[in-house]
mmCIF file of C-alpha atoms in Angstrom:
data_model
loop_
_atom_site.group_PDB
_atom_site.id
_atom_site.type_symbol
_atom_site.label_atom_id
_atom_site.label_comp_id
_atom_site.label_asym_id
_atom_site.label_seq_id
_atom_site.Cartn_x
_atom_site.Cartn_y
_atom_site.Cartn_z
ATOM 1 C CA MET I 80 -1.570 21.496 20.158
ATOM 2 C CA PHE I 81 -3.665 20.187 17.357
ATOM 3 C CA ASP I 82 -3.296 16.108 16.678
ATOM 4 C CA PRO I 83 -2.036 15.850 13.129
ATOM 5 C CA SER I 84 -2.257 12.049 12.925
ATOM 6 C CA LEU I 85 -6.607 12.808 12.942
ATOM 7 C CA LEU I 86 -5.575 14.807 9.839
ATOM 8 C CA GLY I 87 -3.763 11.298 8.829
ATOM 9 C CA ARG I 88 -0.396 12.814 9.227
ATOM 10 C CA LEU I 89 1.638 9.226 10.550
ATOM 11 C CA SER I 90 4.793 10.502 12.093
ATOM 12 C CA PHE I 91 7.146 7.532 10.943
ATOM 13 C CA THR I 92 10.050 8.761 9.120
ATOM 14 C CA LEU I 93 12.777 6.588 8.143
ATOM 15 C CA ASN I 94 15.802 6.003 10.434
ATOM 16 C CA ALA I 95 18.786 4.213 10.108
ATOM 17 C CA PRO I 96 18.087 -0.057 11.370
ATOM 18 C CA THR I 97 19.371 -0.506 14.273
ATOM 19 C CA LYS I 98 17.927 -4.169 14.458
ATOM 20 C CA ASP I 99 19.195 -7.203 12.894
ATOM 21 C CA ARG I 100 17.640 -8.078 9.846
ATOM 22 C CA LEU I 101 14.974 -10.771 9.553
ATOM 23 C CA PRO I 102 16.161 -13.370 7.371
ATOM 24 C CA ALA I 103 14.130 -14.373 4.188
ATOM 25 C CA GLY I 104 10.423 -15.828 4.015
ATOM 26 C CA LEU I 105 7.440 -14.916 5.946
ATOM 27 C CA HIS I 106 7.849 -13.141 9.108
ATOM 28 C CA THR I 107 4.864 -12.038 11.665
ATOM 29 C CA LEU I 108 5.445 -8.606 13.361
ATOM 30 C CA GLU I 109 3.576 -9.717 16.962
ATOM 31 C CA LEU I 110 3.229 -6.306 17.693
ATOM 32 C CA PHE I 111 -0.453 -6.138 19.037
ATOM 33 C CA GLY I 112 -1.135 -9.643 20.110
ATOM 34 C CA GLU I 113 -4.015 -9.969 17.614
ATOM 35 C CA ARG I 114 -4.415 -9.482 13.096
ATOM 36 C CA ASP I 115 -1.056 -8.649 13.635
ATOM 37 C CA PRO I 116 0.942 -7.796 10.364
ATOM 38 C CA ALA I 117 3.173 -9.412 8.336
ATOM 39 C CA LEU I 118 6.544 -8.997 6.283
ATOM 40 C CA TYR I 119 6.982 -11.048 3.638
ATOM 41 C CA VAL I 120 11.019 -10.817 3.046
ATOM 42 C CA PRO I 121 12.389 -12.245 0.268
ATOM 43 C CA THR I 122 15.249 -14.597 -1.144
ATOM 44 C CA THR I 123 16.490 -12.230 -3.937
ATOM 45 C CA LEU I 124 16.282 -9.183 -1.174
ATOM 46 C CA LYS I 125 19.814 -7.802 -1.617
ATOM 47 C CA THR I 126 22.023 -7.878 1.277
ATOM 48 C CA ASN I 127 22.910 -4.479 1.090
ATOM 49 C CA GLY I 128 21.674 -0.587 1.039
ATOM 50 C CA PRO I 129 18.263 0.286 0.938
ATOM 51 C CA VAL I 130 15.987 -2.028 -0.005
ATOM 52 C CA PRO I 131 12.166 -1.244 -1.824
ATOM 53 C CA LEU I 132 9.593 -2.020 0.491
ATOM 54 C CA LEU I 133 5.558 -2.108 -1.321
ATOM 55 C CA VAL I 134 2.652 -1.574 2.059
ATOM 56 C CA MET I 135 -0.659 -3.698 1.296
ATOM 57 C CA PHE I 136 -3.454 -3.351 2.543
ATOM 58 C CA HIS I 137 -6.792 -5.624 2.824
ATOM 59 C CA GLY I 138 -10.095 -4.504 1.334
ATOM 60 C CA ALA I 139 -12.923 -5.120 4.506
ATOM 61 C CA GLY I 140 -13.303 -8.361 5.880
ATOM 62 C CA GLY I 141 -10.254 -9.233 4.984
ATOM 63 C CA SER I 142 -6.896 -10.176 5.988
ATOM 64 C CA ALA I 143 -3.178 -10.381 5.293
ATOM 65 C CA GLU I 144 -3.424 -13.976 4.084
ATOM 66 C CA LYS I 145 -5.557 -12.715 1.550
ATOM 67 C CA VAL I 146 -3.806 -10.018 -0.526
ATOM 68 C CA ARG I 147 -0.473 -11.733 0.220
ATOM 69 C CA PRO I 148 -0.693 -14.442 -2.780
ATOM 70 C CA PHE I 149 -1.755 -11.804 -5.674
ATOM 71 C CA LEU I 150 1.944 -10.181 -4.684
ATOM 72 C CA GLU I 151 4.382 -12.614 -2.619
ATOM 73 C CA GLU I 152 5.445 -14.291 -6.470
ATOM 74 C CA HIS I 153 6.389 -10.898 -7.015
ATOM 75 C CA ALA I 154 7.695 -9.869 -4.173
ATOM 76 C CA GLU I 155 10.232 -12.528 -4.851
ATOM 77 C CA ARG I 156 10.812 -12.072 -8.459
ATOM 78 C CA ASN I 157 11.995 -7.902 -8.133
ATOM 79 C CA GLY I 158 13.657 -8.579 -4.568
ATOM 80 C CA PHE I 159 11.064 -5.923 -1.889
ATOM 81 C CA LEU I 160 10.011 -6.150 0.954
ATOM 82 C CA LEU I 161 5.997 -6.545 1.940
ATOM 83 C CA LEU I 162 4.462 -5.199 4.386
ATOM 84 C CA LEU I 163 0.399 -6.571 4.699
ATOM 85 C CA PRO I 164 -0.662 -4.722 7.682
ATOM 86 C CA GLN I 165 -4.603 -5.668 9.029
ATOM 87 C CA SER I 166 -7.007 -3.601 10.075
ATOM 88 C CA GLN I 167 -7.150 -4.271 14.398
ATOM 89 C CA PHE I 168 -11.628 -3.878 12.946
ATOM 90 C CA VAL I 169 -13.779 -5.540 10.312
ATOM 91 C CA THR I 170 -12.081 -2.627 8.043
ATOM 92 C CA TRP I 171 -10.233 0.787 8.431
ATOM 93 C CA ASP I 172 -10.020 3.501 10.577
ATOM 94 C CA ILE I 173 -10.230 6.098 8.354
ATOM 95 C CA VAL I 174 -14.411 4.514 6.290
ATOM 96 C CA ILE I 175 -15.614 3.508 9.806
ATOM 97 C CA GLY I 176 -14.939 6.947 11.481
ATOM 98 C CA GLY I 177 -11.629 8.115 10.697
ATOM 99 C CA ASN I 178 -8.034 8.542 11.500
ATOM 100 C CA GLY I 179 -7.704 6.389 14.672
ATOM 101 C CA PRO I 180 -6.348 3.552 16.062
ATOM 102 C CA ASP I 181 -4.867 1.492 12.205
ATOM 103 C CA LEU I 182 -3.345 4.709 11.649
ATOM 104 C CA GLU I 183 -1.317 4.453 15.685
ATOM 105 C CA ARG I 184 -0.702 1.131 14.263
ATOM 106 C CA LEU I 185 1.014 1.799 10.787
ATOM 107 C CA GLY I 186 3.464 3.978 12.020
ATOM 108 C CA LYS I 187 4.295 1.807 14.844
ATOM 109 C CA THR I 188 4.764 -0.747 12.369
ATOM 110 C CA LEU I 189 6.373 0.789 9.836
ATOM 111 C CA GLU I 190 9.451 1.596 12.444
ATOM 112 C CA GLU I 191 9.844 -2.300 13.167
ATOM 113 C CA VAL I 192 9.846 -2.734 9.913
ATOM 114 C CA SER I 193 12.833 0.067 9.665
ATOM 115 C CA SER I 194 14.654 -1.001 12.441
ATOM 116 C CA ARG I 195 15.903 -3.670 10.610
ATOM 117 C CA PHE I 196 15.720 -2.544 7.342
ATOM 118 C CA GLU I 197 17.100 0.584 5.312
ATOM 119 C CA ILE I 198 14.351 0.855 3.078
ATOM 120 C CA ASP I 199 14.702 3.208 0.203
ATOM 121 C CA PRO I 200 12.907 6.196 0.158
ATOM 122 C CA ALA I 201 12.957 6.313 -3.934
ATOM 123 C CA HIS I 202 10.210 2.747 -3.066
ATOM 124 C CA PHE I 203 8.343 2.471 -0.552
ATOM 125 C CA GLY I 204 4.661 2.164 -2.206
ATOM 126 C CA PHE I 205 1.264 2.379 0.049
ATOM 127 C CA ALA I 206 -1.310 0.100 -2.398
ATOM 128 C CA GLY I 207 -4.356 -1.680 -0.975
ATOM 129 C CA PHE I 208 -7.583 -2.761 -2.608
ATOM 130 C CA SER I 209 -11.539 -1.529 -2.554
ATOM 131 C CA ASP I 210 -11.549 -0.352 0.969
ATOM 132 C CA GLY I 211 -8.031 -1.247 1.490
ATOM 133 C CA GLY I 212 -7.283 1.190 -2.050
ATOM 134 C CA SER I 213 -8.915 4.068 -0.708
ATOM 135 C CA TYR I 214 -6.828 3.179 2.846
ATOM 136 C CA SER I 215 -3.196 3.492 0.654
ATOM 137 C CA LEU I 216 -4.578 6.086 -1.635
ATOM 138 C CA SER I 217 -6.239 8.394 1.102
ATOM 139 C CA THR I 218 -3.840 7.723 3.773
ATOM 140 C CA GLY I 219 -0.893 8.045 0.370
ATOM 141 C CA ILE I 220 -1.483 10.961 -0.540
ATOM 142 C CA THR I 221 -1.921 12.597 2.630
ATOM 143 C CA ASN I 222 2.015 11.223 3.396
ATOM 144 C CA GLY I 223 3.139 12.134 0.144
ATOM 145 C CA ASP I 224 7.050 13.686 1.492
ATOM 146 C CA LEU I 225 7.235 9.536 2.847
ATOM 147 C CA VAL I 226 5.923 7.449 -0.435
ATOM 148 C CA SER I 227 6.751 7.507 -2.989
ATOM 149 C CA HIS I 228 4.288 4.971 -4.814
ATOM 150 C CA VAL I 229 0.482 5.049 -4.151
ATOM 151 C CA ILE I 230 -1.690 2.341 -5.528
ATOM 152 C CA VAL I 231 -4.861 1.559 -6.181
ATOM 153 C CA PHE I 232 -6.726 -1.974 -7.095
ATOM 154 C CA SER I 233 -10.899 -1.028 -6.789
ATOM 155 C CA GLY I 234 -10.932 1.578 -4.248
ATOM 156 C CA GLY I 235 -14.045 3.047 -3.511
ATOM 157 C CA PHE I 236 -12.970 6.712 -2.371
ATOM 158 C CA MET I 237 -10.492 9.527 -1.418
ATOM 159 C CA SER I 238 -10.122 11.197 1.733
ATOM 160 C CA VAL I 239 -7.713 13.931 2.147
ATOM 161 C CA PHE I 240 -7.577 16.980 4.388
ATOM 162 C CA THR I 241 -3.278 17.190 3.246
ATOM 163 C CA GLN I 242 -1.712 16.849 0.148
ATOM 164 C CA GLU I 243 2.403 16.325 1.532
ATOM 165 C CA GLY I 244 4.648 15.769 -1.501
ATOM 166 C CA THR I 245 4.042 14.448 -4.653
ATOM 167 C CA PRO I 246 3.677 10.441 -4.925
ATOM 168 C CA LYS I 247 3.222 8.796 -8.050
ATOM 169 C CA VAL I 248 -0.057 6.859 -8.922
ATOM 170 C CA PHE I 249 -1.310 4.599 -9.862
ATOM 171 C CA ILE I 250 -5.220 3.347 -10.249
ATOM 172 C CA ALA I 251 -6.926 0.496 -11.636
ATOM 173 C CA HIS I 252 -10.465 -0.456 -11.744
ATOM 174 C CA GLY I 253 -12.542 -3.098 -13.530
ATOM 175 C CA LEU I 254 -15.089 -1.856 -15.763
ATOM 176 C CA ILE I 255 -17.712 -3.602 -14.565
ATOM 177 C CA ASP I 256 -17.582 -3.327 -11.172
ATOM 178 C CA GLU I 257 -20.991 -4.870 -9.332
ATOM 179 C CA GLN I 258 -19.871 -2.804 -6.331
ATOM 180 C CA LEU I 259 -17.838 0.176 -6.745
ATOM 181 C CA PRO I 260 -18.770 1.650 -10.081
ATOM 182 C CA ILE I 261 -15.906 3.316 -11.989
ATOM 183 C CA ALA I 262 -17.532 6.491 -12.858
ATOM 184 C CA THR I 263 -17.705 7.757 -8.990
ATOM 185 C CA SER I 264 -14.228 5.902 -7.928
ATOM 186 C CA GLY I 265 -12.474 4.697 -10.483
ATOM 187 C CA ARG I 266 -12.542 7.630 -13.267
ATOM 188 C CA LYS I 267 -13.521 10.582 -10.927
ATOM 189 C CA HIS I 268 -9.670 9.461 -8.870
ATOM 190 C CA ALA I 269 -8.209 9.660 -11.718
ATOM 191 C CA ASP I 270 -9.461 13.048 -13.253
ATOM 192 C CA GLN I 271 -8.758 14.758 -10.259
ATOM 193 C CA LEU I 272 -5.012 13.980 -9.369
ATOM 194 C CA LYS I 273 -4.742 15.268 -12.089
ATOM 195 C CA ALA I 274 -5.386 17.943 -12.549
ATOM 196 C CA ALA I 275 -3.796 18.835 -8.801
ATOM 197 C CA GLY I 276 -0.863 17.471 -10.777
ATOM 198 C CA TYR I 277 -0.432 14.079 -10.130
ATOM 199 C CA GLU I 278 1.146 11.681 -12.243
ATOM 200 C CA VAL I 279 -1.187 9.061 -12.243
ATOM 201 C CA GLU I 280 -0.938 5.629 -14.699
ATOM 202 C CA TYR I 281 -4.201 5.705 -14.648
ATOM 203 C CA VAL I 282 -6.020 1.152 -15.863
ATOM 204 C CA GLU I 283 -9.359 0.063 -16.913
ATOM 205 C CA PHE I 284 -9.978 -4.001 -17.195
ATOM 206 C CA ASN I 285 -12.648 -6.694 -18.323
ATOM 207 C CA GLY I 286 -13.581 -7.348 -14.733
ATOM 208 C CA LEU I 287 -16.144 -6.964 -11.626
ATOM 209 C CA HIS I 288 -14.388 -6.255 -8.378
ATOM 210 C CA ILE I 289 -11.632 -8.397 -8.554
ATOM 211 C CA ILE I 290 -7.775 -7.326 -8.209
ATOM 212 C CA HIS I 291 -6.601 -8.670 -11.236
ATOM 213 C CA PRO I 292 -3.461 -10.407 -11.582
ATOM 214 C CA PRO I 293 -1.821 -8.543 -15.713
ATOM 215 C CA VAL I 294 -2.918 -6.305 -13.738
ATOM 216 C CA VAL I 295 -0.651 -6.353 -10.385
ATOM 217 C CA ALA I 296 1.989 -6.674 -12.951
ATOM 218 C CA LEU I 297 1.590 -3.863 -13.920
ATOM 219 C CA ALA I 298 0.991 -1.753 -11.271
ATOM 220 C CA VAL I 299 4.541 -3.625 -10.071
ATOM 221 C CA ASP I 300 6.659 -2.285 -13.202
ATOM 222 C CA PHE I 301 5.917 0.694 -11.912
ATOM 223 C CA PHE I 302 6.148 0.380 -8.596
ATOM 224 C CA LEU I 303 10.072 -0.416 -9.215
ATOM 225 C CA GLY I 304 9.747 2.096 -13.037
ATOM 226 C CA LYS I 305 9.543 -1.478 -15.374
ATOM 227 C CA ASP I 306 8.423 -0.439 -18.925
ATOM 228 C CA LYS I 307 5.418 0.170 -19.140
ATOM 229 C CA HIS I 308 3.201 -3.388 -21.072
ATOM 230 C CA THR I 309 -0.556 -3.926 -21.736
ATOM 231 C CA ALA I 310 -2.970 -5.958 -18.584
ATOM 232 C CA THR I 311 -6.991 -6.933 -20.199
#
């Protein structure tokens, strides 16, 4: 039988929690022995009912610690779980040679988080920067029947073999990105997804290949369904 994971499909499904909640703070989820994922539980997280979860994928050569500062304050202020997986190798499997160990690790990580918290299916997002943005975009569109929001900060490509569901998509790209030209990445992806019928919020900012804090604020508002404002 054909393995759907080869196409990037997660076998994970949202289920009722079976374990105690983790307390507020930053936790290393000791699942793999090395490059384990981190989970930030804000003090503002509501104590009952479903809670929002945003998964943030780092860039090539990066780590959970490199991207955590850009979103931790937002998680604390807005009361959502922040999950920070780490690629097994220098970057994500889909960039190197196709869906494989990172997709499997992601599924196991999500199982662990959902065993402790009831996840709100209407606010369950994938986000990422650079190669992590490509991973978020590709994996999020592929699993759009599970993921409600896809956020892409300066992503380079989109590798999708099967489209499921209709997640809302936020794409941001720097006008003078020196690594991934905006015309062949951000603009191209936004146009392709809009043509395919997806709801897309597309933002261009005057910057290089970076995570731009004002754009992060926009993306968080998008994820939580708050009113829009303008990034520069």
